[in-house]
Amino acid sequence: MTLALPPGFRFSAATSAFQIEGSRDVDGRGRSIWDDFLEAPGAIVDGSTADPACDSYRHPESDVALAAGLGLDRYRFSIQWARIQPEGRGRGNLVALDHYSRVVDLLLDAGVTPFPTLYHWEMPVAVEADGGWLNRDTAARFAEYAALVVERLGDRVSHWYTLNEPAMTTLQGYATGALAPGRQLLFGALPTVHHQLLAHAAAFEALRAGGAQQIGLVNNHTWVLPLHDTDADRAAAHMYDMIHNRVFSEPLLDGMYPDLESLGFPPMPVQADDMARIRASLDFYGINFYNPTTVTSAAPDSPIPFGIVPTPGVPVTGFGAEWPIMPSALRDLLVDLKRRHPQLPPVIIGENGASFPEPATAGRVDDQNRIDYLTGHLAAVAEAIEAGVDVEEYTVWSLLDNWEWADGYTQRFGLVHVDFETGERTPKASYDWYRDLIAQHREEDAR
Ligand code: BGC
């Protein structure tokens, strides 16, 4: 099948360090907030740890071979802060820097552009102990870490993601406690928005000073739908849209926070030139998209002013009603973002994908459901481009089945099946589909 994607459109796939690497106790790695989180009784549905996960720290070459076999333009992977600065400050851990340097060399030798993320949700516990993202100083510490990494890799890596999905860190890490560090501050979590965006801006400056050419962050965006066409549901949907999407997009794209006070929230802890720095910090705008969110007005005894409910009338992924499938929502959100922000920089879809129930043991998986999901969302991207949105790249989450955070090994997102008992990797039908799609687009580009 041919999708109407423009010449030069890039195809990528992603993983993240804590979800694939394992080897949590080697080469001087420090503890991260996820090491603490996963030890809490009942925190992880299957009681698993992220060790060995895909054992990728010991065998990066097998992941690189799979990335190269797809013909990817870029491979999005992440670097663990707790490996580089075990105590969250000070000199870089040379053994860990060498490791990531080797990953970069393997990718370059295989013809795949390395596209690292500096922060995919795991911070050294020493930084969290000082307040984590509630503390403004974390922004400067993050920039120090970014400087160490670019100093080592910047001769070969010129494209960088700073933070992955600050919205999930705020909403699930600090507001509800579903992800590390497991804080339950509800709206008390809001300062973590500003401190993360400031950290992104400070890291942008450090990476640029180290010669980086293309720097951005990747926001998780959802398309928010009111359950009923009533004032109450529309107001609830508006509030959710503010705290999931717009409080992250508007400072980056317009240099201003949306009017939070009119919704009853405290103002952001903004100082002097923060907003100018945040606004000047994007070469591209990264978007991770998985599903729409349907919102209704809050139940009378609820501590939060909206309720999230299943999206009626659409299929779902392995997460059930929590993860509805609606590709048109991706098109609608891209078109809406461009309408709100005519100066939108080039967009990169940094993650998109789905989990489905699949066997644990090694074997070929005929995942037509994943192929349908990915095809639908790529078609939505093509429609958004047709409508005038400059989307340059699409990234599948994930190259490999991996450790799905609080869901442990129970949700499989990979183009490649991983048997977590033996480490065996088996490309799924979706792997072949993506490889062929990329090859076909390359042929068309060459014509
Ligand atoms: C995260 C990934 C995660 C994926 C599926 C994204 O929000 O960046 O780490 O595995 O969603 O849940």
Short mmCIF file of C-alpha atoms and ligand atoms in Angstrom, two decimals:
data_model
loop_
_atom_site.label_atom_id
_atom_site.label_comp_id
_atom_site.label_asym_id
_atom_site.label_seq_id
_atom_site.Cartn_x
_atom_site.Cartn_y
_atom_site.Cartn_z
CA MET A 1 0.00 0.00 0.00
CA THR A 2 1.31 3.47 -0.86
CA LEU A 3 0.68 6.33 1.50
CA ALA A 4 0.67 9.86 0.16
CA LEU A 5 3.73 10.96 2.12
CA PRO A 6 6.02 13.60 0.65
CA PRO A 7 9.47 12.86 -0.81
CA GLY A 8 12.14 12.79 1.88
CA PHE A 9 9.68 11.84 4.63
CA ARG A 10 11.64 9.97 7.34
CA PHE A 11 10.72 6.67 9.00
CA SER A 12 12.06 5.82 12.45
CA ALA A 13 11.48 3.53 15.43
CA ALA A 14 12.00 4.08 19.14
CA THR A 15 12.93 2.43 22.42
CA SER A 16 13.90 3.79 25.84
CA ALA A 17 16.84 2.84 28.01
CA PHE A 18 15.14 1.68 31.20
CA GLN A 19 12.62 -0.34 29.19
CA ILE A 20 15.20 -2.33 27.23
CA GLU A 21 18.64 -2.20 28.82
CA GLY A 22 18.51 -4.33 31.98
CA SER A 23 22.00 -4.43 33.62
CA ARG A 24 20.90 -2.10 36.38
CA ASP A 25 23.90 -2.88 38.58
CA VAL A 26 26.83 -2.60 36.21
CA ASP A 27 29.49 -0.08 35.24
CA GLY A 28 28.85 2.23 38.18
CA ARG A 29 25.21 3.00 37.39
CA GLY A 30 23.45 4.98 40.13
CA ARG A 31 19.92 4.35 41.32
CA SER A 32 17.08 5.96 39.43
CA ILE A 33 13.56 6.76 40.58
CA TRP A 34 12.33 3.67 38.70
CA ASP A 35 14.55 1.36 40.78
CA ASP A 36 12.76 2.69 43.85
CA PHE A 37 9.32 2.71 42.27
CA LEU A 38 9.38 -0.89 41.04
CA GLU A 39 10.30 -2.18 44.50
CA ALA A 40 7.11 -0.86 46.11
CA PRO A 41 4.73 -3.77 46.72
CA GLY A 42 2.09 -3.99 43.98
CA ALA A 43 3.61 -1.17 41.92
CA ILE A 44 4.23 -3.35 38.84
CA VAL A 45 1.29 -5.51 37.72
CA ASP A 46 3.30 -8.69 37.14
CA GLY A 47 5.80 -8.04 39.94
CA SER A 48 8.63 -7.93 37.38
CA THR A 49 11.71 -5.73 37.40
CA ALA A 50 13.22 -4.10 34.33
CA ASP A 51 16.06 -6.63 34.50
CA PRO A 52 16.94 -8.23 32.16
CA ALA A 53 14.23 -6.60 29.99
CA CYS A 54 15.69 -6.96 26.44
CA ASP A 55 19.24 -7.19 27.81
CA SER A 56 20.13 -4.43 25.38
CA TYR A 57 22.90 -2.90 27.47
CA ARG A 58 24.93 -6.07 27.01
CA HIS A 59 23.87 -6.66 23.39
CA PRO A 60 23.23 -3.37 21.65
CA GLU A 61 24.43 -4.85 18.37
CA SER A 62 21.34 -7.06 18.03
CA ASP A 63 19.00 -4.05 18.33
CA VAL A 64 21.09 -2.08 15.87
CA ALA A 65 20.93 -4.97 13.38
CA LEU A 66 17.13 -4.99 13.67
CA ALA A 67 16.96 -1.21 13.20
CA ALA A 68 19.22 -1.45 10.15
CA GLY A 69 17.21 -4.37 8.78
CA LEU A 70 14.16 -2.12 8.68
CA GLY A 71 16.07 0.52 6.74
CA LEU A 72 15.23 3.15 9.37
CA ASP A 73 16.30 6.72 8.81
CA ARG A 74 16.78 7.27 12.53
CA TYR A 75 16.73 5.18 15.67
CA ARG A 76 15.32 6.91 18.74
CA PHE A 77 16.87 5.50 21.92
CA SER A 78 17.53 7.03 25.31
CA ILE A 79 20.40 7.59 27.67
CA GLN A 80 20.03 6.96 31.39
CA TRP A 81 20.97 9.96 33.48
CA ALA A 82 21.75 7.66 36.43
CA ARG A 83 24.38 5.86 34.37
CA ILE A 84 26.12 9.11 33.40
CA GLN A 85 25.84 10.88 36.77
CA PRO A 86 25.21 8.19 39.38
CA GLU A 87 24.77 10.86 42.08
CA GLY A 88 23.00 13.33 39.82
CA ARG A 89 25.88 15.77 39.74
CA GLY A 90 29.59 16.01 39.00
CA ARG A 91 31.83 14.42 36.42
CA GLY A 92 30.48 11.98 33.85
CA ASN A 93 30.90 8.22 34.35
CA LEU A 94 33.34 7.36 31.58
CA VAL A 95 32.36 3.71 31.26
CA ALA A 96 28.72 4.62 30.69
CA LEU A 97 29.65 7.36 28.24
CA ASP A 98 31.76 4.82 26.36
CA HIS A 99 28.80 2.48 26.22
CA TYR A 100 26.54 5.04 24.55
CA SER A 101 29.40 6.10 22.31
CA ARG A 102 29.60 2.51 21.10
CA VAL A 103 25.85 2.42 20.42
CA VAL A 104 26.27 5.55 18.33
CA ASP A 105 29.15 4.02 16.37
CA LEU A 106 27.23 0.80 15.78
CA LEU A 107 24.29 2.80 14.41
CA LEU A 108 26.43 4.97 12.18
CA ASP A 109 28.27 1.94 10.83
CA ALA A 110 24.89 0.38 10.04
CA GLY A 111 23.72 3.52 8.20
CA VAL A 112 21.12 4.56 10.79
CA THR A 113 21.17 8.08 12.24
CA PRO A 114 21.31 8.05 16.06
CA PHE A 115 18.56 10.19 17.63
CA PRO A 116 18.99 10.01 21.39
CA THR A 117 16.63 11.22 24.12
CA LEU A 118 18.31 12.54 27.25
CA TYR A 119 15.43 11.95 29.63
CA HIS A 120 12.94 9.16 29.20
CA TRP A 121 11.40 9.29 32.69
CA GLU A 122 14.27 8.13 34.89
CA MET A 123 16.14 10.57 37.09
CA PRO A 124 18.86 9.73 39.60
CA VAL A 125 17.32 9.27 43.07
CA ALA A 126 19.78 11.88 44.35
CA VAL A 127 18.07 14.52 42.17
CA GLU A 128 14.62 13.40 43.25
CA ALA A 129 15.73 13.58 46.90
CA ASP A 130 16.38 17.29 46.35
CA GLY A 131 12.82 17.76 45.09
CA GLY A 132 13.09 16.37 41.57
CA TRP A 133 10.99 18.31 39.08
CA LEU A 134 9.38 20.26 41.93
CA ASN A 135 12.74 22.00 42.39
CA ARG A 136 13.78 24.72 39.95
CA ASP A 137 17.46 23.78 40.42
CA THR A 138 16.83 20.48 38.64
CA ALA A 139 16.73 22.39 35.36
CA ALA A 140 20.35 23.48 35.79
CA ARG A 141 21.40 19.99 36.87
CA PHE A 142 19.78 18.52 33.80
CA ALA A 143 21.66 20.97 31.59
CA GLU A 144 24.91 19.94 33.26
CA TYR A 145 24.14 16.31 32.40
CA ALA A 146 23.25 17.31 28.81
CA ALA A 147 26.61 19.09 28.50
CA LEU A 148 28.49 15.96 29.60
CA VAL A 149 26.69 13.83 27.03
CA VAL A 150 27.12 16.22 24.12
CA GLU A 151 30.77 16.64 24.97
CA ARG A 152 31.27 12.88 24.46
CA LEU A 153 28.83 12.20 21.61
CA GLY A 154 28.47 15.56 19.90
CA ASP A 155 31.18 14.83 17.32
CA ARG A 156 28.87 12.16 15.85
CA VAL A 157 25.35 13.00 17.07
CA SER A 158 23.68 16.18 15.87
CA HIS A 159 19.96 15.42 16.46
CA TRP A 160 18.61 15.29 20.01
CA TYR A 161 15.42 14.93 21.98
CA THR A 162 15.71 16.46 25.45
CA LEU A 163 12.66 15.28 27.46
CA ASN A 164 10.19 12.56 26.70
CA GLU A 165 6.56 13.42 27.52
CA PRO A 166 6.82 15.89 30.38
CA ALA A 167 3.01 15.66 30.61
CA MET A 168 3.19 12.06 31.77
CA THR A 169 5.82 12.96 34.36
CA THR A 170 3.58 15.71 35.70
CA LEU A 171 0.24 13.89 35.50
CA GLN A 172 1.26 10.34 36.36
CA GLY A 173 4.60 10.82 38.10
CA TYR A 174 3.71 13.71 40.41
CA ALA A 175 -0.11 14.13 40.32
CA THR A 176 -1.59 10.60 40.49
CA GLY A 177 1.45 8.45 41.32
CA ALA A 178 0.93 5.85 38.57
CA LEU A 179 4.54 6.29 37.39
CA ALA A 180 7.79 7.09 39.20
CA PRO A 181 8.40 8.94 41.43
CA GLY A 182 4.89 8.00 42.54
CA ARG A 183 3.93 11.32 44.12
CA GLN A 184 0.20 12.04 44.56
CA LEU A 185 0.08 15.80 44.66
CA LEU A 186 -2.84 16.32 42.27
CA PHE A 187 -2.70 19.95 41.14
CA GLY A 188 0.27 20.50 43.46
CA ALA A 189 2.21 18.82 40.65
CA LEU A 190 1.83 21.81 38.31
CA PRO A 191 5.22 23.44 39.08
CA THR A 192 6.84 20.34 37.52
CA VAL A 193 5.53 21.59 34.17
CA HIS A 194 7.55 24.76 34.34
CA HIS A 195 10.68 23.17 35.75
CA GLN A 196 10.70 20.54 33.01
CA LEU A 197 10.21 23.11 30.26
CA LEU A 198 12.97 25.18 31.79
CA ALA A 199 15.19 22.09 31.93
CA HIS A 200 14.46 21.50 28.25
CA ALA A 201 15.42 25.10 27.42
CA ALA A 202 18.63 24.88 29.49
CA ALA A 203 19.55 21.56 27.84
CA PHE A 204 18.78 23.07 24.43
CA GLU A 205 21.35 25.80 25.17
CA ALA A 206 23.93 23.25 26.37
CA LEU A 207 23.42 20.99 23.35
CA ARG A 208 23.61 23.91 20.93
CA ALA A 209 26.82 25.09 22.58
CA GLY A 210 28.11 21.55 21.98
CA GLY A 211 27.37 21.81 18.26
CA ALA A 212 23.95 20.12 18.03
CA GLN A 213 21.97 20.98 14.90
CA GLN A 214 18.46 19.73 15.58
CA ILE A 215 17.02 19.80 19.10
CA GLY A 216 13.48 19.39 20.33
CA LEU A 217 11.40 17.81 23.02
CA VAL A 218 8.60 15.37 22.54
CA ASN A 219 5.22 16.08 24.06
CA ASN A 220 2.53 13.50 24.53
CA HIS A 221 -0.61 14.93 22.98
CA THR A 222 -4.11 13.56 23.02
CA TRP A 223 -7.23 14.70 21.20
CA VAL A 224 -9.79 15.55 23.86
CA LEU A 225 -13.45 14.79 23.19
CA PRO A 226 -16.36 15.76 25.46
CA LEU A 227 -18.54 12.71 26.13
CA HIS A 228 -21.77 14.65 25.67
CA ASP A 229 -22.43 17.85 23.82
CA THR A 230 -23.26 19.70 27.04
CA ASP A 231 -21.73 22.78 28.67
CA ALA A 232 -20.57 20.70 31.63
CA ASP A 233 -18.76 18.10 29.49
CA ARG A 234 -17.27 20.75 27.22
CA ALA A 235 -15.92 22.62 30.25
CA ALA A 236 -14.44 19.42 31.67
CA ALA A 237 -12.86 18.59 28.29
CA HIS A 238 -11.43 22.10 28.05
CA MET A 239 -9.83 21.75 31.46
CA TYR A 240 -8.29 18.39 30.57
CA ASP A 241 -7.02 19.76 27.25
CA MET A 242 -5.34 22.57 29.20
CA ILE A 243 -3.45 20.36 31.61
CA HIS A 244 -2.55 17.51 29.23
CA ASN A 245 -1.82 19.45 26.04
CA ARG A 246 -1.83 23.22 26.10
CA VAL A 247 0.11 23.89 29.27
CA PHE A 248 2.99 22.13 27.48
CA SER A 249 2.51 23.30 23.89
CA GLU A 250 1.74 27.01 24.37
CA PRO A 251 4.84 28.06 26.32
CA LEU A 252 7.02 26.35 23.70
CA LEU A 253 5.14 27.61 20.68
CA ASP A 254 3.85 31.01 21.90
CA GLY A 255 6.08 31.82 24.88
CA MET A 256 3.07 31.99 27.23
CA TYR A 257 1.17 29.69 29.54
CA PRO A 258 -2.57 29.43 28.94
CA ASP A 259 -4.75 31.24 31.46
CA LEU A 260 -4.59 28.76 34.33
CA GLU A 261 -5.82 31.14 36.99
CA SER A 262 -9.24 31.45 35.34
CA LEU A 263 -9.54 27.68 35.81
CA GLY A 264 -8.72 28.03 39.50
CA PHE A 265 -5.07 26.87 39.30
CA PRO A 266 -2.12 28.76 40.78
CA PRO A 267 0.17 30.57 38.32
CA MET A 268 3.39 28.91 37.17
CA PRO A 269 6.60 29.77 39.07
CA VAL A 270 7.99 31.83 36.18
CA GLN A 271 11.07 34.02 36.68
CA ALA A 272 12.76 36.76 34.64
CA ASP A 273 13.61 35.49 31.14
CA ASP A 274 12.25 31.94 31.51
CA MET A 275 9.56 32.31 28.87
CA ALA A 276 11.89 33.78 26.26
CA ARG A 277 14.30 30.88 26.78
CA ILE A 278 11.53 28.29 26.55
CA ARG A 279 10.13 29.83 23.41
CA ALA A 280 13.51 29.88 21.69
CA SER A 281 14.20 26.22 22.33
CA LEU A 282 12.85 24.22 19.40
CA ASP A 283 14.26 23.20 16.04
CA PHE A 284 11.36 20.78 15.71
CA TYR A 285 8.24 19.94 17.68
CA GLY A 286 7.98 16.30 18.75
CA ILE A 287 4.60 14.69 19.29
CA ASN A 288 3.88 11.26 20.73
CA PHE A 289 0.34 10.17 19.95
CA TYR A 290 -1.47 7.04 21.03
CA ASN A 291 -5.18 7.72 21.55
CA PRO A 292 -7.94 10.25 22.02
CA THR A 293 -9.29 10.98 25.52
CA THR A 294 -13.00 11.26 26.21
CA VAL A 295 -13.87 13.47 29.15
CA THR A 296 -17.03 14.08 31.14
CA SER A 297 -17.87 16.27 34.11
CA ALA A 298 -16.59 15.12 37.47
CA ALA A 299 -18.46 12.82 39.83
CA PRO A 300 -19.69 14.87 42.85
CA ASP A 301 -17.15 13.40 45.30
CA SER A 302 -14.16 13.52 42.90
CA PRO A 303 -11.02 15.44 43.94
CA ILE A 304 -10.42 16.33 40.29
CA PRO A 305 -12.75 18.47 38.16
CA PHE A 306 -13.22 16.03 35.25
CA GLY A 307 -13.71 12.33 34.62
CA ILE A 308 -11.98 10.24 31.93
CA VAL A 309 -14.27 7.64 30.35
CA PRO A 310 -14.08 5.08 27.52
CA THR A 311 -14.42 6.51 24.01
CA PRO A 312 -17.67 5.13 22.63
CA GLY A 313 -17.83 3.11 19.42
CA VAL A 314 -14.16 2.54 18.61
CA PRO A 315 -11.87 -0.52 18.86
CA VAL A 316 -9.29 -0.77 21.63
CA THR A 317 -5.71 -2.01 22.12
CA GLY A 318 -4.32 -4.49 24.65
CA PHE A 319 -5.01 -1.94 27.40
CA GLY A 320 -8.75 -2.26 26.76
CA ALA A 321 -11.07 0.75 27.06
CA GLU A 322 -8.19 2.84 28.43
CA TRP A 323 -6.58 2.94 24.95
CA PRO A 324 -9.17 3.56 22.23
CA ILE A 325 -8.05 3.44 18.57
CA MET A 326 -9.00 6.50 16.53
CA PRO A 327 -6.48 7.48 13.84
CA SER A 328 -8.53 10.52 12.73
CA ALA A 329 -7.77 12.01 16.16
CA LEU A 330 -4.10 12.31 15.17
CA ARG A 331 -5.01 14.18 11.99
CA ASP A 332 -7.41 16.45 13.87
CA LEU A 333 -4.89 17.31 16.54
CA LEU A 334 -2.15 18.08 14.02
CA VAL A 335 -4.44 20.31 11.97
CA ASP A 336 -5.71 22.04 15.12
CA LEU A 337 -2.16 22.64 16.38
CA LYS A 338 -1.20 24.27 13.08
CA ARG A 339 -4.35 26.41 13.17
CA ARG A 340 -3.49 27.61 16.68
CA HIS A 341 0.20 28.10 15.90
CA PRO A 342 0.77 29.12 12.29
CA GLN A 343 4.53 29.33 13.00
CA LEU A 344 4.65 25.69 14.12
CA PRO A 345 8.17 24.34 13.49
CA PRO A 346 8.55 21.05 11.58
CA VAL A 347 6.78 18.26 13.43
CA ILE A 348 8.28 14.87 14.23
CA ILE A 349 5.97 12.10 15.41
CA GLY A 350 8.27 10.72 18.12
CA GLU A 351 6.12 7.72 19.04
CA ASN A 352 3.00 6.00 17.79
CA GLY A 353 2.07 2.38 18.25
CA ALA A 354 -0.09 -0.15 20.05
CA SER A 355 0.09 -3.20 22.29
CA PHE A 356 -1.97 -6.31 21.66
CA PRO A 357 -2.16 -9.60 23.54
CA GLU A 358 0.59 -11.83 22.14
CA PRO A 359 2.32 -15.02 23.33
CA ALA A 360 5.26 -14.75 25.74
CA THR A 361 7.33 -17.47 24.09
CA ALA A 362 9.39 -16.96 20.96
CA GLY A 363 7.63 -17.40 17.62
CA ARG A 364 6.32 -15.55 14.64
CA VAL A 365 3.43 -13.18 15.48
CA ASP A 366 1.02 -12.31 12.71
CA ASP A 367 0.07 -8.90 14.10
CA GLN A 368 -2.30 -7.61 11.44
CA ASN A 369 -3.97 -5.56 14.21
CA ARG A 370 -0.73 -3.59 14.70
CA ILE A 371 -0.27 -3.17 10.94
CA ASP A 372 -3.81 -1.77 10.75
CA TYR A 373 -3.15 0.59 13.66
CA LEU A 374 0.09 1.89 12.15
CA THR A 375 -1.33 2.18 8.64
CA GLY A 376 -4.31 4.14 9.95
CA HIS A 377 -2.10 6.58 11.81
CA LEU A 378 0.34 7.03 8.92
CA ALA A 379 -2.65 7.79 6.69
CA ALA A 380 -3.76 10.38 9.28
CA VAL A 381 -0.30 11.95 9.12
CA ALA A 382 -0.53 12.04 5.32
CA GLU A 383 -3.90 13.82 5.58
CA ALA A 384 -2.49 16.37 8.00
CA ILE A 385 0.41 17.05 5.62
CA GLU A 386 -2.08 17.46 2.80
CA ALA A 387 -3.91 20.00 5.00
CA GLY A 388 -0.70 22.03 5.39
CA VAL A 389 1.01 20.65 8.50
CA ASP A 390 4.76 20.17 8.04
CA VAL A 391 5.33 16.66 9.44
CA GLU A 392 8.81 15.39 8.55
CA GLU A 393 9.16 12.09 10.36
CA TYR A 394 7.16 9.25 11.86
CA THR A 395 8.44 6.96 14.60
CA VAL A 396 7.00 3.60 15.60
CA TRP A 397 6.84 2.74 19.29
CA SER A 398 8.47 0.34 19.58
CA LEU A 399 11.27 -1.45 17.77
CA LEU A 400 11.08 -4.22 20.38
CA ASP A 401 8.68 -5.61 22.94
CA ASN A 402 9.98 -4.22 26.24
CA TRP A 403 9.29 -3.51 29.90
CA GLU A 404 6.14 -1.42 29.86
CA TRP A 405 6.65 0.50 33.13
CA ALA A 406 3.96 -0.30 35.73
CA ASP A 407 2.55 -2.87 33.29
CA GLY A 408 5.77 -4.87 33.40
CA TYR A 409 6.03 -7.43 30.62
CA THR A 410 2.25 -7.66 30.08
CA GLN A 411 1.93 -5.19 27.18
CA ARG A 412 3.81 -5.83 23.94
CA PHE A 413 4.35 -2.90 21.55
CA GLY A 414 7.21 -4.27 19.42
CA LEU A 415 7.71 -4.73 15.72
CA VAL A 416 9.96 -7.49 17.04
CA HIS A 417 8.79 -10.10 19.54
CA VAL A 418 11.06 -10.65 22.54
CA ASP A 419 10.97 -13.80 24.65
CA PHE A 420 11.96 -12.34 28.01
CA GLU A 421 13.00 -15.78 29.36
CA THR A 422 15.56 -16.47 26.63
CA GLY A 423 16.12 -13.05 25.07
CA GLU A 424 15.25 -14.45 21.63
CA ARG A 425 14.03 -11.84 19.16
CA THR A 426 11.61 -12.69 16.34
CA PRO A 427 10.47 -10.07 13.83
CA LYS A 428 6.66 -9.90 13.65
CA ALA A 429 4.61 -9.47 10.47
CA SER A 430 4.55 -5.72 11.25
CA TYR A 431 8.36 -5.64 11.02
CA ASP A 432 8.23 -6.93 7.45
CA TRP A 433 5.40 -4.56 6.64
CA TYR A 434 7.32 -1.51 7.93
CA ARG A 435 10.54 -2.59 6.14
CA ASP A 436 8.67 -2.94 2.84
CA LEU A 437 6.86 0.37 3.31
CA ILE A 438 10.16 2.18 3.91
CA ALA A 439 11.79 0.49 0.90
CA GLN A 440 8.89 1.43 -1.33
CA HIS A 441 9.06 5.08 -0.26
CA ARG A 442 12.80 5.13 -0.90
CA GLU A 443 12.21 3.82 -4.40
CA GLU A 444 9.64 6.52 -5.03
CA ASP A 445 12.01 9.17 -3.66
CA ALA A 446 14.68 7.96 -6.07
CA ARG A 447 12.42 8.30 -9.11
C1 BGC B 1 6.18 6.29 26.53
C2 BGC B 1 6.79 4.92 26.39
C3 BGC B 1 5.73 3.88 26.65
C4 BGC B 1 4.65 4.04 25.62
C5 BGC B 1 3.54 3.04 25.72
C6 BGC B 1 4.84 6.42 25.87
O1 BGC B 1 4.05 7.29 26.57
O2 BGC B 1 7.06 7.27 26.06
O3 BGC B 1 7.87 4.81 27.27
O4 BGC B 1 6.23 2.58 26.64
O5 BGC B 1 4.06 5.30 25.79
O6 BGC B 1 2.86 3.14 26.93
#
